[in-house]
Tab-separated table of C-alpha atoms and ligand atoms in Angstrom:
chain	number	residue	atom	x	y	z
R	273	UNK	CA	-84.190	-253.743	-56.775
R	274	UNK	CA	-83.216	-255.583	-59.931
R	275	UNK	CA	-86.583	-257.757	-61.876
R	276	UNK	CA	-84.491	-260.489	-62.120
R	277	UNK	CA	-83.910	-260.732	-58.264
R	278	UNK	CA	-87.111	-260.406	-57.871
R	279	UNK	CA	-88.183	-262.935	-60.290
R	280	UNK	CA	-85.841	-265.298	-59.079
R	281	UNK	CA	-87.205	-264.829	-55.938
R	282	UNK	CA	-90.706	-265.386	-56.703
R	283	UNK	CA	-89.699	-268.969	-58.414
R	284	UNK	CA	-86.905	-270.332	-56.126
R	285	UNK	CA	-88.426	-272.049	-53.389
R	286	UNK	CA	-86.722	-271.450	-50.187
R	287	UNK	CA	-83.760	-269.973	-51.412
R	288	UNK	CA	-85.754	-267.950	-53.053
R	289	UNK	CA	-87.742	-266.471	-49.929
R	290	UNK	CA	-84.565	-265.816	-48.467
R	291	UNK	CA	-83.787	-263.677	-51.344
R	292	UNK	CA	-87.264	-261.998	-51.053
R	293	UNK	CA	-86.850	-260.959	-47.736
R	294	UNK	CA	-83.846	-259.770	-47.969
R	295	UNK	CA	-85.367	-256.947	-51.023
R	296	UNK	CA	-88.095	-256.302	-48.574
R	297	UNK	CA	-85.936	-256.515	-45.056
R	298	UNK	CA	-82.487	-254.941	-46.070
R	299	UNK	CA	-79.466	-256.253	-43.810
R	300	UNK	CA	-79.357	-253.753	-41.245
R	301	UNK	CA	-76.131	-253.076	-39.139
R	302	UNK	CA	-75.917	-254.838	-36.045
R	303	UNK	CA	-74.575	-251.638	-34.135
R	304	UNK	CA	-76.512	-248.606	-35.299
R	305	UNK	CA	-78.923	-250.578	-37.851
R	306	UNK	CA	-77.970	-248.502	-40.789
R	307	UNK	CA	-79.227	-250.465	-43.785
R	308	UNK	CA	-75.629	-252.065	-44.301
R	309	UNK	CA	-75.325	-255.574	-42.707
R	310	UNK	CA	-73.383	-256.875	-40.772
R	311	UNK	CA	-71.705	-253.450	-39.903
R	312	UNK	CA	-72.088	-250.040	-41.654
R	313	UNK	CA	-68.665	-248.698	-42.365
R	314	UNK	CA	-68.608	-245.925	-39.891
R	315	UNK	CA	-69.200	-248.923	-36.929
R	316	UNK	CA	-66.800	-250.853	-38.575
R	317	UNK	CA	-64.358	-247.760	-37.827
R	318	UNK	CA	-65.696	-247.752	-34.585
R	319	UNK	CA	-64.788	-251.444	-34.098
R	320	UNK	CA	-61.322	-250.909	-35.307
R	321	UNK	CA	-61.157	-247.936	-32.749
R	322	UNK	CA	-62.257	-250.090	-29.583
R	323	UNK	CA	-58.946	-252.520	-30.373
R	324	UNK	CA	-56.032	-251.705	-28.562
R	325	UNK	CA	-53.588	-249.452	-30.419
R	326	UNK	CA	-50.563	-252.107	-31.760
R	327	UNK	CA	-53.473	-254.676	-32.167
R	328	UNK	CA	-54.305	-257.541	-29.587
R	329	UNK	CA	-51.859	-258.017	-26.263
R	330	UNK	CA	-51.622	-260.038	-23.123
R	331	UNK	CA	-53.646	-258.576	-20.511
R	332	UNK	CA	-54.012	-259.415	-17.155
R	333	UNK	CA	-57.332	-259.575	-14.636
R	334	UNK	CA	-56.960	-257.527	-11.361
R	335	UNK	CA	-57.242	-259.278	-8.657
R	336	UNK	CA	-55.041	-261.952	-10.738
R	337	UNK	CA	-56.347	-265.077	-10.083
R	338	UNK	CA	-53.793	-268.716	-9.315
R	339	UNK	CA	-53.544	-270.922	-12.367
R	340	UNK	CA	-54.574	-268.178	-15.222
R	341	UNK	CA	-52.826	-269.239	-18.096
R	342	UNK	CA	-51.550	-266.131	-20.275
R	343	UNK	CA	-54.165	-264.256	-22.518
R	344	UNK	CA	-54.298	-262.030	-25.053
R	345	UNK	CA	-57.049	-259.708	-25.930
R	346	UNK	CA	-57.751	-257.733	-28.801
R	347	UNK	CA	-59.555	-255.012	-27.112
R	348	UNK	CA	-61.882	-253.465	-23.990
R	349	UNK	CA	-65.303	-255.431	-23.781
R	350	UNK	CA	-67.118	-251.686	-22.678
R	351	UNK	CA	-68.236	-250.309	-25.925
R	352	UNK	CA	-68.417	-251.478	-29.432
R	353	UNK	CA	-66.625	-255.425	-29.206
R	354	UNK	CA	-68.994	-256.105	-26.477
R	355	UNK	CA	-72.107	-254.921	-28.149
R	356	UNK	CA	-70.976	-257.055	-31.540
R	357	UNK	CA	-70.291	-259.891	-29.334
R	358	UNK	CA	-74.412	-259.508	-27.380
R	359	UNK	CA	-75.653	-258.873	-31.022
R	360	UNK	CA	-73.733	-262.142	-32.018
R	361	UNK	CA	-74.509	-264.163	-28.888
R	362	UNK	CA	-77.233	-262.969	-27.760
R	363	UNK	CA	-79.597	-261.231	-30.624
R	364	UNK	CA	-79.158	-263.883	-33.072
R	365	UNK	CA	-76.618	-261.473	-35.361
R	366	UNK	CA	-74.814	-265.008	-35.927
R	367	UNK	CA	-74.105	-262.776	-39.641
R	368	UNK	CA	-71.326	-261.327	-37.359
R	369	UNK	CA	-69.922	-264.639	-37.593
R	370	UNK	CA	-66.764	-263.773	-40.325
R	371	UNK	CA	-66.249	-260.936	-38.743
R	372	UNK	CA	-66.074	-262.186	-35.042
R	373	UNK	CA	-64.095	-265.095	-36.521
R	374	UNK	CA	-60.896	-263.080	-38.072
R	375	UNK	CA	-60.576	-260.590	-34.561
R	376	UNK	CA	-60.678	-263.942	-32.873
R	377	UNK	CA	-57.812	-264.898	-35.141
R	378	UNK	CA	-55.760	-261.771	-34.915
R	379	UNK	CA	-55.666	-262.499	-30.926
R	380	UNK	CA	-54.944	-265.977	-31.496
R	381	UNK	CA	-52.076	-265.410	-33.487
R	382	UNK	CA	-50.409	-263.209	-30.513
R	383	UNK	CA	-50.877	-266.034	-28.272
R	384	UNK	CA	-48.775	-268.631	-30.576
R	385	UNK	CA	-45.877	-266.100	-29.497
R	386	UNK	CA	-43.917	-265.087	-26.391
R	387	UNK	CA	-46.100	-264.008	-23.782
R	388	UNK	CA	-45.239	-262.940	-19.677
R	389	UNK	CA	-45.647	-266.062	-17.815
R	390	UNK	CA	-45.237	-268.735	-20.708
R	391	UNK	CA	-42.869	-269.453	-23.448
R	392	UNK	CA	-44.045	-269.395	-27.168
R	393	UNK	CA	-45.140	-272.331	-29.093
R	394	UNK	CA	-42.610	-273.948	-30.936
R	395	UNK	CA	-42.238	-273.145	-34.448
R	396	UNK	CA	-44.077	-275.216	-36.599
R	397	UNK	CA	-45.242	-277.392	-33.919
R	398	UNK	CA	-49.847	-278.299	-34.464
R	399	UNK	CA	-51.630	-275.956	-31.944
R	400	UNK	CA	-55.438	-276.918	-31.042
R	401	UNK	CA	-57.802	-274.073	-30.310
R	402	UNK	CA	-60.536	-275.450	-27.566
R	403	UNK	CA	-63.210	-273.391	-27.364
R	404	UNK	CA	-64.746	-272.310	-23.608
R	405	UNK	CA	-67.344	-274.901	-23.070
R	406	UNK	CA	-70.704	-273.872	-22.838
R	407	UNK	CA	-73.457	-275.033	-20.607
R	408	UNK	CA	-76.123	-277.314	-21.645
R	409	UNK	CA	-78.861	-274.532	-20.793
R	410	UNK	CA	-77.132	-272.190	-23.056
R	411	UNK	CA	-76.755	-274.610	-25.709
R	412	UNK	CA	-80.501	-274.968	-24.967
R	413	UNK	CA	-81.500	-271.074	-25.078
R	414	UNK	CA	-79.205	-270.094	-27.976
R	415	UNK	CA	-79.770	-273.448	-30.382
R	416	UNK	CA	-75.894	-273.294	-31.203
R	417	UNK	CA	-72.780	-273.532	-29.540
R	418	UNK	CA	-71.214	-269.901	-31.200
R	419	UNK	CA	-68.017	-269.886	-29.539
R	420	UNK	CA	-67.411	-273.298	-31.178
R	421	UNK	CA	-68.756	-271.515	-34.543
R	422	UNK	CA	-65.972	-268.542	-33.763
R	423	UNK	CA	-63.099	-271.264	-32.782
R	424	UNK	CA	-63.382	-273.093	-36.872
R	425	UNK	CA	-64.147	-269.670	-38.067
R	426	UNK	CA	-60.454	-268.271	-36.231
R	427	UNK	CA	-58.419	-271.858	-37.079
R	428	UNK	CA	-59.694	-271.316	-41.368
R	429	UNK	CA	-58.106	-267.644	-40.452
R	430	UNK	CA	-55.017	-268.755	-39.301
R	431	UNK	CA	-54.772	-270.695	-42.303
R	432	UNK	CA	-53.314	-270.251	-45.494
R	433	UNK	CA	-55.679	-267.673	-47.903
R	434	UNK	CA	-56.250	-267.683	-51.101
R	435	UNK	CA	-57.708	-264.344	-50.798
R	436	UNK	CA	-55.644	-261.557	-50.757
R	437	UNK	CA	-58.198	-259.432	-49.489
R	438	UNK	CA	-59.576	-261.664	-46.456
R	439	UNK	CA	-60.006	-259.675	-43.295
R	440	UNK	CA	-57.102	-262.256	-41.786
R	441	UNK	CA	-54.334	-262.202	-40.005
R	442	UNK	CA	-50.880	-263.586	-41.589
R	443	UNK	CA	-51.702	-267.041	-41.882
R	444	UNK	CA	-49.871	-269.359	-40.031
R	445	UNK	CA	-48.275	-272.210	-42.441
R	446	UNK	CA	-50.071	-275.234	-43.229
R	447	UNK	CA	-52.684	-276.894	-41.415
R	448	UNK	CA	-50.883	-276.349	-38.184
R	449	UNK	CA	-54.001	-274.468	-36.754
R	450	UNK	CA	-57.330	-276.925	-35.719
R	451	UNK	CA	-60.050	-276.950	-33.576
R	452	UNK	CA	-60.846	-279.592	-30.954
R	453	UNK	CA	-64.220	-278.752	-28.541
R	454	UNK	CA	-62.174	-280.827	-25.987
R	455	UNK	CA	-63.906	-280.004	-22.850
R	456	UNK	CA	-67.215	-280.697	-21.340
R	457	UNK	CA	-68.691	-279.367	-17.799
R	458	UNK	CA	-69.126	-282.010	-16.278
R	459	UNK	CA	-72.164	-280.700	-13.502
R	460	UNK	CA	-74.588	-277.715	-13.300
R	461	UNK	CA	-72.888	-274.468	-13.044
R	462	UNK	CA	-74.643	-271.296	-12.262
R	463	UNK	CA	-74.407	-268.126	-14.961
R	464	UNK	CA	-71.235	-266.652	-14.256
R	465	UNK	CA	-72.657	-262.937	-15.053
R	466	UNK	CA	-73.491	-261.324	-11.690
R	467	UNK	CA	-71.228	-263.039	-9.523
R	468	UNK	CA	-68.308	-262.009	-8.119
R	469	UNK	CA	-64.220	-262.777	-8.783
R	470	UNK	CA	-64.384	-265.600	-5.386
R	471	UNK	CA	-68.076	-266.763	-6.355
R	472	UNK	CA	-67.001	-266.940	-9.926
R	473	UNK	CA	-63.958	-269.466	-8.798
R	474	UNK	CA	-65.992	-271.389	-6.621
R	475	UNK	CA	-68.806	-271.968	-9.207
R	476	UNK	CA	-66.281	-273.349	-11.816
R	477	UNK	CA	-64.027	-275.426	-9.936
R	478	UNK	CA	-63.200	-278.943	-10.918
R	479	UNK	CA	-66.325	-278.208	-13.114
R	480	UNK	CA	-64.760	-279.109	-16.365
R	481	UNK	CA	-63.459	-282.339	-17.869
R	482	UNK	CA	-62.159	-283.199	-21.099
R	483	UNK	CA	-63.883	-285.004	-23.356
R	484	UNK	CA	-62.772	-289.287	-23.134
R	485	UNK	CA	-63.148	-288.967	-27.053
R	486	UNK	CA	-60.605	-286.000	-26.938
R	487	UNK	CA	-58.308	-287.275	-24.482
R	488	UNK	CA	-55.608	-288.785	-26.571
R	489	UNK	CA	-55.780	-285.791	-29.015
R	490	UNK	CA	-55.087	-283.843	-26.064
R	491	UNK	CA	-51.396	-285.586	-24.149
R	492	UNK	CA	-48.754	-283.137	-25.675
R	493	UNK	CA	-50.928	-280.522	-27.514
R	494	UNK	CA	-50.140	-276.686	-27.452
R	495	UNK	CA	-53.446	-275.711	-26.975
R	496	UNK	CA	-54.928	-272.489	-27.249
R	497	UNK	CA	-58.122	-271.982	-25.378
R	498	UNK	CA	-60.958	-269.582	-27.095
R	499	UNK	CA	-63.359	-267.186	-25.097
R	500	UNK	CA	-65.183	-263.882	-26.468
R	501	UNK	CA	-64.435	-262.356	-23.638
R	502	UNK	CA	-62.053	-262.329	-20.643
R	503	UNK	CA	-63.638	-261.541	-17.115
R	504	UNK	CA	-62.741	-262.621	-14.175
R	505	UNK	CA	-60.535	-265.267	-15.557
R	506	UNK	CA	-61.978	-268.301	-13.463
R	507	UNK	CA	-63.022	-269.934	-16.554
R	508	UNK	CA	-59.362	-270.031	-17.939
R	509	UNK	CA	-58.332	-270.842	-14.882
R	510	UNK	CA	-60.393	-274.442	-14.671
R	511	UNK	CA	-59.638	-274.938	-18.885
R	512	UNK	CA	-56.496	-274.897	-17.622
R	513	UNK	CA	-56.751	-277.413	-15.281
R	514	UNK	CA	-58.527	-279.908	-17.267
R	515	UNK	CA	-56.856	-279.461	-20.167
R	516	UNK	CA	-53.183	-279.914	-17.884
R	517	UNK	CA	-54.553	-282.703	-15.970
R	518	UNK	CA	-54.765	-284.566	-19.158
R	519	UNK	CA	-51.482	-284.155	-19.964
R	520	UNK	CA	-51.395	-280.788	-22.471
R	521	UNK	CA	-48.052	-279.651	-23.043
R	522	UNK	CA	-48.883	-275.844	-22.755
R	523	UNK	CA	-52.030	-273.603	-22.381
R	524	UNK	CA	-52.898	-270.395	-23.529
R	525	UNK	CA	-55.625	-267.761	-24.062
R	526	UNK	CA	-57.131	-265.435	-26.425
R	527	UNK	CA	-60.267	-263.407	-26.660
R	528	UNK	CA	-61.715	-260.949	-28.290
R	529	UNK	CA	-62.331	-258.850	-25.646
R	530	UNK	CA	-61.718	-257.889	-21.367
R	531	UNK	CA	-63.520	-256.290	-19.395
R	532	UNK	CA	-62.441	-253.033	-17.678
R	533	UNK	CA	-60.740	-254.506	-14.729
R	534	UNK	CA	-57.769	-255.700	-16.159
R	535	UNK	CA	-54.006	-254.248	-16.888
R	536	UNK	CA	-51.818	-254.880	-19.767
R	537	UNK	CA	-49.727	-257.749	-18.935
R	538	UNK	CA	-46.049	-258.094	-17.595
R	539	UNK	CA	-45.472	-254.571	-16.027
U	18	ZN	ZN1	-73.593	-249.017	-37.998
């Protein structure tokens, strides 16, 4: 604990309390809480073990349901992804942020190329990445939106770094990457955990609409459509309806994560 921290910390308002907390509460790891925030390196090698080997790939939901768009995930929810994403979403680890952002990115990047069911984006051509909406009561609970927070965090990965070191994919030239949070729901819909593939469908249909301030932005967009995690794949399903029914050119997916019931795509 250096004095001058601590002096600094005693004399620097709220800045400064931050700083004081942090000597008396060390960053703990949001896995194992080892005093090493956000991950100790040992869960970080745990994280890199949970991704697919070869890196993120288009997967596929079992049953499959009519009107998925292609996805790409980076790795099985069971295990370490899906306890950074609860500790992200859930526990208020929104210090996972950077982190979530650039596996986000690395998935993202996959789904800019060929993929079973859709061609690739054309070269060069502006992609938008539209987050998953969420619901007002989750907006409500959580005080955030953090799949919109993981969507800019992904779209400054894709882009060009000046840091040679920056946990990020190859960046994709220019500013061809952005992020538009181009869909609303547009009526209550019941929490999609607990229900089943058919329940799932039915809860979510025609439930989304894209935004009349988005709609233009929209006619003729690639658009890449941004989830932590792939389930049952009814939410893709109705982003890509909305998103076609105003006129996109093509939709994808990519997440960080699928859950179990799912095969590798294209086989
Ligand atoms: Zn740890």
């Amino acid at each position: 604990m250096g004095g001058e921290r601590l002096g600094a910390a005693l004399t620097g308002g709220a800045a400064g309390l931050a700083a004081l907390l942090d000597l008396v509460l060390p960053g703990r790891c949001a896995l194992c809480t080892a005093p090493a925030a956000p991950l100790c390196a040992r869960c970080r090698d745990e994280v890199a073990d949970a991704c697919f080997p070869g890196g993120a790939r288009p997967v596929q939901p079992v049953p499959f349901p009519r009107g998925m768009p292609p996805c790409v995930a980076l790795g099985g929810y069971a295990g370490p992804l899906g306890r950074l994403l609860s500790a992200y979403k859930d526990d208020g680890r929104r210090d996972l942020a950077p982190l979530l952002s650039a596996l986000l990115a690395l998935s993202v990047t996959r789904a800019l190329g060929p993929l079973p069911g859709g061609a690739p984006v054309p070269g060069g051509a502006p992609v938008l990445l539209v987050p998953v909406p969420s619901s007002r009561a989750a907006r409500r609970r959580r005080g955030d939106a953090p799949m919109l927070a993981l969507a800019r965090g992904a779209a400054r990965a894709c882009g060009p770094s000046d840091d040679d070191h920056a946990p990020a994919p190859a960046p994709i030239a220019g500013e061809r990457v952005r992020v538009l949070d181009a869909l609303r729901l547009r009526r209550r819909v019941a929490d999609q955990a607990g229900l089943g593939a058919a329940a799932r469908a039915a809860n979510l249909e025609w439930a989304m609409a894209t935004r009349a301030t988005c709609r233009a932005a929209v006619v003729g967009a690639h658009i890449v459509v941004v989830d932590d995690v792939l389930t049952t794949g009814a939410t893709l399903v109705e982003c890509r309806r909305a998103l076609t029914r105003s006129g996109a050119a093509s939709v994808t997916a990519a997440t960080i994560a699928a859950t179990a019931r799912h095969t590798p795509a294209g086989r």
